[in-house]
Short mmCIF file of C-alpha atoms in Angstrom, two decimals:
data_model
loop_
_atom_site.label_atom_id
_atom_site.label_comp_id
_atom_site.label_asym_id
_atom_site.label_seq_id
_atom_site.Cartn_x
_atom_site.Cartn_y
_atom_site.Cartn_z
CA MET N 1 0.00 0.00 0.00
CA GLN N 2 1.17 3.51 -0.84
CA PHE N 3 0.35 6.69 1.07
CA ILE N 4 -0.19 8.37 -2.31
CA ASP N 5 -0.08 5.80 -5.11
CA LEU N 6 1.53 7.52 -8.09
CA LYS N 7 2.25 4.15 -9.70
CA ALA N 8 -1.44 3.27 -9.80
CA GLN N 9 -2.23 6.65 -11.31
CA TYR N 10 0.47 6.22 -13.94
CA CYS N 11 -0.83 2.77 -14.89
CA ALA N 12 -4.30 4.25 -15.37
CA LEU N 13 -3.03 7.13 -17.52
CA LYS N 14 0.03 5.45 -19.05
CA THR N 15 -0.96 5.48 -22.73
CA GLU N 16 -1.57 9.22 -22.95
CA ILE N 17 1.31 10.19 -20.64
CA ASP N 18 3.76 8.07 -22.63
CA HIS N 19 2.47 9.53 -25.91
CA ASN N 20 2.91 13.10 -24.68
CA ILE N 21 6.40 12.47 -23.31
CA GLN N 22 7.44 10.82 -26.56
CA THR N 23 6.13 13.80 -28.52
CA VAL N 24 8.36 16.11 -26.48
CA LEU N 25 11.34 13.84 -27.07
CA ASP N 26 10.62 13.69 -30.79
CA THR N 27 10.31 17.46 -31.17
CA GLY N 28 13.34 18.26 -29.01
CA VAL N 29 11.58 21.28 -27.48
CA PHE N 30 12.28 20.81 -23.79
CA ILE N 31 11.89 24.37 -22.46
CA GLY N 32 8.69 26.23 -23.32
CA GLY N 33 6.92 25.09 -26.42
CA PRO N 34 3.35 24.13 -27.26
CA TYR N 35 2.67 21.87 -24.26
CA VAL N 36 3.60 24.61 -21.77
CA LYS N 37 1.47 27.16 -23.61
CA GLU N 38 -1.48 24.74 -23.80
CA LEU N 39 -1.17 23.85 -20.12
CA GLU N 40 -1.15 27.48 -19.01
CA SER N 41 -4.27 28.14 -21.06
CA LYS N 42 -6.11 25.11 -19.66
CA LEU N 43 -5.07 25.78 -16.06
CA ALA N 44 -6.32 29.37 -16.30
CA ALA N 45 -9.62 28.19 -17.78
CA PHE N 46 -10.02 25.46 -15.15
CA VAL N 47 -9.77 27.88 -12.22
CA GLY N 48 -11.42 30.83 -13.96
CA ARG N 49 -8.43 33.16 -14.10
CA LYS N 50 -7.23 35.44 -16.89
CA HIS N 51 -3.54 34.56 -16.56
CA CYS N 52 -1.53 31.49 -15.56
CA ILE N 53 2.26 31.64 -15.42
CA THR N 54 3.94 28.28 -14.84
CA CYS N 55 7.23 28.11 -12.97
CA ALA N 56 9.73 25.64 -11.52
CA ASN N 57 7.98 24.80 -8.24
CA GLY N 58 5.39 25.96 -5.74
CA THR N 59 7.94 27.69 -3.50
CA ASP N 60 9.17 29.74 -6.46
CA ALA N 61 5.55 30.63 -7.22
CA LEU N 62 5.18 32.10 -3.73
CA GLN N 63 8.57 33.81 -3.87
CA ILE N 64 7.67 35.45 -7.19
CA ALA N 65 4.35 36.59 -5.72
CA TYR N 66 6.23 38.23 -2.85
CA MET N 67 8.65 39.83 -5.32
CA VAL N 68 5.98 41.30 -7.57
CA ALA N 69 4.21 42.66 -4.47
CA GLY N 70 7.41 44.42 -3.42
CA ILE N 71 7.39 42.83 0.04
CA GLY N 72 10.53 43.66 2.02
CA ALA N 73 12.07 45.11 5.16
CA GLY N 74 9.59 46.81 7.46
CA ASP N 75 6.58 44.96 6.05
CA ALA N 76 4.34 42.57 8.00
CA VAL N 77 3.01 39.49 6.21
CA PHE N 78 0.15 37.68 7.94
CA CYS N 79 -0.14 33.93 7.55
CA PRO N 80 -1.54 30.89 9.37
CA ASP N 81 0.52 29.32 12.12
CA MET N 82 -0.14 25.83 10.80
CA THR N 83 1.29 25.41 7.30
CA PHE N 84 4.48 24.39 5.51
CA ILE N 85 7.40 26.80 5.75
CA SER N 86 7.26 27.74 2.05
CA SER N 87 4.20 29.91 2.79
CA THR N 88 6.26 32.21 4.99
CA GLU N 89 9.85 31.56 3.91
CA PRO N 90 9.92 34.38 1.33
CA ALA N 91 8.93 36.92 3.99
CA LYS N 92 12.03 36.02 5.98
CA MET N 93 14.12 35.86 2.81
CA PHE N 94 13.20 39.40 1.75
CA GLY N 95 13.58 40.94 5.19
CA ALA N 96 9.87 41.22 5.98
CA THR N 97 8.33 39.98 9.22
CA PRO N 98 5.99 36.96 9.20
CA VAL N 99 3.16 37.53 11.65
CA PHE N 100 1.48 34.25 12.48
CA CYS N 101 -2.24 33.90 13.10
CA ASP N 102 -4.09 31.02 14.70
CA ILE N 103 -6.14 28.53 12.70
CA THR N 104 -9.81 27.67 13.06
CA GLN N 105 -10.90 24.69 15.14
CA ASP N 106 -12.87 23.19 12.26
CA THR N 107 -11.27 23.77 8.83
CA TYR N 108 -7.74 24.32 10.24
CA CYS N 109 -7.39 27.27 7.85
CA LEU N 110 -6.54 30.87 8.73
CA CYS N 111 -8.72 32.17 11.58
CA THR N 112 -10.15 35.54 10.58
CA GLU N 113 -10.61 36.69 14.18
CA SER N 114 -6.96 35.99 14.91
CA LEU N 115 -5.96 37.67 11.65
CA GLU N 116 -7.75 40.88 12.58
CA ARG N 117 -6.30 40.83 16.10
CA GLN N 118 -2.78 40.52 14.70
CA ILE N 119 -3.31 43.29 12.14
CA GLN N 120 -4.54 45.60 14.88
CA ALA N 121 -1.61 44.65 17.13
CA VAL N 122 0.89 45.51 14.38
CA LEU N 123 -0.83 48.82 13.72
CA ALA N 124 -0.90 49.65 17.44
CA GLU N 125 2.80 48.92 17.83
CA GLY N 126 3.62 51.09 14.82
CA LYS N 127 6.93 49.46 13.88
CA LEU N 128 5.81 47.47 10.83
CA THR N 129 3.62 48.21 7.82
CA PRO N 130 0.89 45.61 7.25
CA LYS N 131 1.42 44.54 3.64
CA ALA N 132 -0.08 41.17 2.72
CA VAL N 133 -2.06 38.15 3.85
CA VAL N 134 -1.11 34.65 2.71
CA ALA N 135 -4.20 32.45 2.98
CA VAL N 136 -3.33 28.75 2.88
CA ASP N 137 -5.92 26.19 1.76
CA ILE N 138 -4.53 23.63 4.17
CA LEU N 139 -4.86 19.91 3.43
CA GLY N 140 -6.92 20.80 0.32
CA ASN N 141 -9.66 22.59 2.27
CA PRO N 142 -10.45 26.16 1.08
CA CYS N 143 -10.22 29.19 3.36
CA ASP N 144 -13.14 31.48 4.16
CA TYR N 145 -12.45 33.87 1.32
CA ASP N 146 -15.49 36.08 1.82
CA ALA N 147 -14.31 37.01 5.31
CA ILE N 148 -10.59 37.16 4.49
CA THR N 149 -11.16 39.32 1.40
CA ALA N 150 -13.26 41.75 3.43
CA ILE N 151 -10.48 42.11 6.02
CA CYS N 152 -7.85 42.65 3.32
CA GLU N 153 -10.00 45.35 1.71
CA GLN N 154 -10.62 47.03 5.06
CA TYR N 155 -6.91 47.30 5.88
CA GLY N 156 -5.57 47.72 2.33
CA LEU N 157 -3.68 44.42 2.26
CA LEU N 158 -2.66 42.31 -0.74
CA LEU N 159 -4.22 38.83 -0.62
CA ILE N 160 -2.12 35.91 -1.84
CA GLU N 161 -3.88 32.55 -2.03
CA ASP N 162 -1.50 29.66 -1.30
CA ALA N 163 -3.32 26.84 -3.07
CA ALA N 164 -0.38 24.43 -3.09
CA GLN N 165 -2.60 21.73 -1.58
CA SER N 166 -5.99 22.72 -2.97
CA PHE N 167 -5.91 22.63 -6.77
CA GLY N 168 -9.30 21.21 -7.74
CA ALA N 169 -11.12 22.33 -4.57
CA ASP N 170 -14.12 24.70 -4.61
CA TYR N 171 -15.21 27.65 -2.50
CA HIS N 172 -18.79 28.82 -3.10
CA GLY N 173 -18.77 27.68 -6.71
CA LYS N 174 -15.31 29.03 -7.57
CA LYS N 175 -12.17 26.94 -7.89
CA CYS N 176 -9.24 27.44 -5.59
CA CYS N 177 -6.55 29.58 -7.27
CA ALA N 178 -9.35 32.03 -8.19
CA PHE N 179 -8.91 34.16 -5.04
CA GLY N 180 -6.73 37.10 -4.12
CA GLN N 181 -4.81 39.41 -6.40
CA ILE N 182 -2.35 36.54 -6.81
CA ALA N 183 -2.78 32.79 -6.27
CA THR N 184 -0.10 30.13 -6.36
CA THR N 185 -0.03 26.35 -6.52
CA SER N 186 2.43 23.46 -6.57
CA PHE N 187 2.75 20.49 -8.89
CA PHE N 188 5.00 18.48 -6.55
CA PRO N 189 4.27 14.80 -7.34
CA ALA N 190 2.22 14.21 -4.16
CA LYS N 191 -0.14 17.14 -4.80
CA PRO N 192 -3.70 16.59 -6.11
CA LEU N 193 -2.37 17.71 -9.50
CA GLY N 194 1.25 16.65 -9.55
CA CYS N 195 3.95 16.21 -12.17
CA TYR N 196 6.95 13.84 -12.19
CA GLY N 197 9.40 16.30 -10.68
CA ASP N 198 8.94 19.86 -9.51
CA GLY N 199 6.56 22.42 -10.92
CA GLY N 200 4.33 25.30 -9.94
CA ALA N 201 2.05 28.02 -11.24
CA ILE N 202 0.92 31.57 -10.47
CA PHE N 203 -2.53 32.96 -11.28
CA THR N 204 -3.86 36.52 -11.57
CA ASP N 205 -6.43 38.58 -13.42
CA ASP N 206 -4.16 41.63 -13.49
CA ASP N 207 -2.45 42.15 -16.87
CA GLU N 208 0.38 44.24 -15.43
CA LEU N 209 1.11 41.78 -12.61
CA ALA N 210 1.13 38.92 -15.12
CA ASP N 211 3.68 40.70 -17.32
CA VAL N 212 5.95 41.39 -14.37
CA MET N 213 5.73 37.79 -13.12
CA ARG N 214 6.59 36.41 -16.55
CA SER N 215 9.55 38.76 -16.59
CA ILE N 216 10.71 37.70 -13.13
CA CYS N 217 10.52 34.01 -14.10
CA VAL N 218 13.15 34.58 -16.80
CA HIS N 219 15.83 36.68 -15.12
CA GLY N 220 13.80 39.87 -15.25
CA LYS N 221 13.60 39.88 -19.05
CA GLY N 222 12.25 42.89 -20.92
CA PRO N 223 10.49 43.29 -24.28
CA GLY N 224 13.71 42.38 -26.06
CA GLY N 225 13.94 38.92 -24.47
CA LYS N 226 16.15 37.26 -21.89
CA TYR N 227 19.16 39.44 -22.71
CA ASP N 228 17.12 42.62 -22.22
CA ASN N 229 17.05 42.53 -18.41
CA ILE N 230 14.95 45.30 -16.89
CA ARG N 231 14.63 44.01 -13.30
CA VAL N 232 16.15 41.44 -10.97
CA GLY N 233 14.48 38.09 -11.54
CA VAL N 234 15.01 34.37 -11.11
CA ASN N 235 15.34 31.32 -13.33
CA SER N 236 12.05 29.49 -12.81
CA ARG N 237 10.44 27.59 -15.66
CA LEU N 238 8.24 24.53 -15.99
CA ASP N 239 9.82 22.21 -18.54
CA ALA N 240 7.92 20.76 -21.49
CA ILE N 241 7.92 17.14 -20.27
CA GLN N 242 6.28 18.15 -16.99
CA ALA N 243 3.69 20.18 -18.91
CA ALA N 244 2.97 17.18 -21.12
CA ILE N 245 2.39 15.01 -18.05
CA LEU N 246 0.23 17.61 -16.33
CA LEU N 247 -2.08 17.96 -19.34
CA THR N 248 -3.05 14.31 -19.02
CA LYS N 249 -3.38 14.52 -15.24
CA LEU N 250 -5.47 17.70 -15.39
CA LYS N 251 -7.96 15.92 -17.64
CA ALA N 252 -8.13 12.95 -15.25
CA LEU N 253 -8.54 15.25 -12.24
CA ALA N 254 -11.51 16.98 -13.82
CA GLU N 255 -13.14 13.84 -15.23
CA HIS N 256 -12.97 11.43 -12.29
CA GLU N 257 -10.26 12.01 -9.68
CA ILE N 258 -12.05 14.80 -7.79
CA THR N 259 -15.10 12.55 -7.43
CA ALA N 260 -12.99 9.55 -6.43
CA ARG N 261 -11.32 11.56 -3.67
CA GLN N 262 -14.73 12.46 -2.24
CA VAL N 263 -15.68 8.77 -2.12
CA VAL N 264 -12.52 7.82 -0.22
CA ALA N 265 -12.94 10.69 2.25
CA LYS N 266 -16.59 9.84 2.86
CA ARG N 267 -15.74 6.19 3.71
CA TYR N 268 -13.11 7.29 6.20
CA SER N 269 -15.39 9.85 7.82
CA GLN N 270 -18.25 7.37 8.18
CA ALA N 271 -15.92 4.83 9.78
CA PHE N 272 -14.39 7.25 12.30
CA GLU N 273 -17.32 9.54 13.08
CA GLY N 274 -17.73 9.79 16.85
CA LYS N 275 -14.45 7.94 17.49
CA LEU N 276 -11.92 10.53 16.33
CA LYS N 277 -12.28 14.13 15.19
CA THR N 278 -12.96 13.84 11.48
CA PRO N 279 -12.27 16.62 8.95
CA PHE N 280 -14.81 19.39 8.46
CA VAL N 281 -15.68 20.96 5.12
CA ALA N 282 -17.76 24.14 5.21
CA GLU N 283 -21.09 24.47 3.42
CA ASN N 284 -20.83 25.21 -0.30
CA CYS N 285 -17.19 24.10 -0.29
CA VAL N 286 -15.44 21.06 -1.77
CA SER N 287 -12.13 19.84 -0.36
CA ILE N 288 -9.75 18.15 -2.77
CA TRP N 289 -8.46 16.04 0.16
CA ALA N 290 -4.77 16.54 -0.45
CA GLN N 291 -4.53 14.79 2.91
CA TYR N 292 -7.07 13.04 5.10
CA ALA N 293 -6.13 14.25 8.59
CA LEU N 294 -7.75 13.00 11.79
CA LEU N 295 -7.33 14.31 15.32
CA ALA N 296 -6.80 11.82 18.12
CA ALA N 297 -7.98 12.47 21.67
CA ASP N 298 -4.45 13.50 22.65
CA THR N 299 -0.81 13.00 21.67
CA ALA N 300 -0.54 9.68 23.49
CA GLN N 301 -3.48 8.19 21.60
CA ARG N 302 -2.12 9.59 18.32
CA ASP N 303 1.24 7.95 18.99
CA ARG N 304 -0.38 4.59 19.76
CA ILE N 305 -2.36 4.69 16.52
CA VAL N 306 0.69 5.67 14.48
CA ALA N 307 2.80 2.94 16.08
CA HIS N 308 0.16 0.33 15.25
CA LEU N 309 -0.11 1.53 11.65
CA VAL N 310 3.66 1.28 11.29
CA ALA N 311 3.61 -2.25 12.75
CA MET N 312 0.92 -3.19 10.21
CA ASN N 313 2.98 -1.70 7.34
CA ILE N 314 0.33 0.93 6.69
CA PRO N 315 1.81 4.26 5.61
CA ASN N 316 0.88 7.40 7.52
CA MET N 317 2.12 10.94 7.96
CA ILE N 318 1.81 13.90 10.32
CA TYR N 319 0.92 17.19 8.58
CA TYR N 320 2.33 19.13 10.47
CA PRO N 321 4.10 18.25 13.73
CA THR N 322 5.23 21.79 14.63
CA PRO N 323 3.37 25.11 14.27
CA GLN N 324 5.30 27.85 12.48
CA HIS N 325 5.81 30.02 15.55
CA ALA N 326 7.65 27.15 17.28
CA LEU N 327 10.12 26.47 14.46
CA PRO N 328 13.71 27.49 15.33
CA VAL N 329 13.96 29.74 12.26
CA PHE N 330 11.00 31.83 13.46
CA GLN N 331 11.64 31.77 17.22
CA ASN N 332 12.50 35.47 17.34
CA GLU N 333 9.49 36.68 15.37
CA PRO N 334 6.90 38.71 17.34
CA HIS N 335 3.82 36.84 18.55
CA TYR N 336 1.92 39.91 19.75
CA ALA N 337 -1.15 38.81 21.70
CA GLU N 338 -1.54 35.37 20.16
CA THR N 339 -0.78 32.09 21.94
CA PHE N 340 -2.02 29.91 19.03
CA PRO N 341 -4.13 27.43 21.04
CA ASN N 342 -5.79 25.89 17.97
CA ALA N 343 -2.56 25.42 16.02
CA ASN N 344 -0.79 23.93 19.04
CA ASP N 345 -3.70 21.55 19.68
CA TYR N 346 -3.92 20.48 16.03
CA CYS N 347 -0.20 19.73 15.76
CA ALA N 348 -0.28 17.70 18.99
CA ARG N 349 -3.11 15.42 17.83
CA THR N 350 -3.05 15.16 14.04
CA PHE N 351 -2.20 12.19 11.86
CA SER N 352 -3.01 11.44 8.23
CA LEU N 353 -4.03 8.24 6.47
CA PRO N 354 -3.39 7.01 2.90
CA MET N 355 -5.38 9.22 0.55
CA HIS N 356 -5.52 9.18 -3.24
CA PRO N 357 -8.14 8.60 -5.97
CA TYR N 358 -6.88 5.09 -6.74
CA LEU N 359 -7.16 3.70 -3.20
CA SER N 360 -9.25 0.53 -3.39
CA GLU N 361 -12.09 -0.16 -0.99
CA ALA N 362 -10.23 -3.21 0.30
CA GLU N 363 -7.10 -1.17 1.01
CA GLN N 364 -9.16 1.47 2.74
CA GLN N 365 -10.92 -1.10 4.88
CA ARG N 366 -7.55 -2.46 5.97
CA VAL N 367 -6.56 1.05 7.10
CA ILE N 368 -9.88 1.55 8.89
CA ASN N 369 -9.63 -1.78 10.68
CA ALA N 370 -6.10 -1.04 11.88
CA VAL N 371 -7.11 2.31 13.40
CA LEU N 372 -10.23 0.84 15.01
CA GLU N 373 -8.16 -1.96 16.59
CA VAL N 374 -6.30 0.67 18.61
CA LEU N 375 -9.46 2.54 19.58
#
């Protein structure tokens, strides 16, 4: 059994993936080319955005978003305390200050009450300039974008949607990556839409922002091309083979994988309801279930369950064991009034089970039985 079975997915999509890869090899166009252009067009259409700019990975996508926003020293960037470091790493990299906010008790996404408290604390202190909010659709579950957007508009903050885990999810009828002035995602192999290496994408409806981001991706190129450098940029491109693979996977995601993920999640939730804290998805939202994360009663129970799963050769993971504020790299960042009770509690109790659209019912029942044996 695999935690995320990429081999099973490849076997299901092998004919078309192999054909597309062979086409790239035959043409010899490995950087850029028709597959990259087609993918960007289809990704933009899928999420309902005007522009999609592919890049080398999801972390680069976030870094480029920070760069185009001009985030730097003296700026405060607000982000959830429970996420992967790539959401906040660029703030530290560019000399800005990450200001962590607690998560909700149900969706585990950015808590809007905590966000507003932290914004007001920064303003009251007067040392930093509130600049941006990074809203992370954690575990594939969308944030409350109505509330977050309203707060950003009230305080004049740029909203960046970190949809690294949520490509394919819905919020009130709109796809994730459709929110904020800029949205980013990752095509790391384990993501709901993953390639066979690294890859990422940036989305916006703003023509000017799109032009600047395309420039940044290629060493700050100008109208004259990559030797006409008009700004400091990076080298961040999605290669043609990855684009060819993603075109096939995007089609499969839309046609059947989103539905299959819902079926797997529903089986798990029915089996564990009332025994463990099962994931919550808000009304009019669809999670893409990048991970299926349960909360045990406490750390001790979580550790017993994990130990039994390991003994039974059932893969499992903990997303994430440490909240951002407790990481050594961020230990000197200001906490203001927040003590992050929800993030601390989540990290102490969470564990995740195998989750992918090709997980058989028999495999899932084996996982369920192993967890129930401990309970």
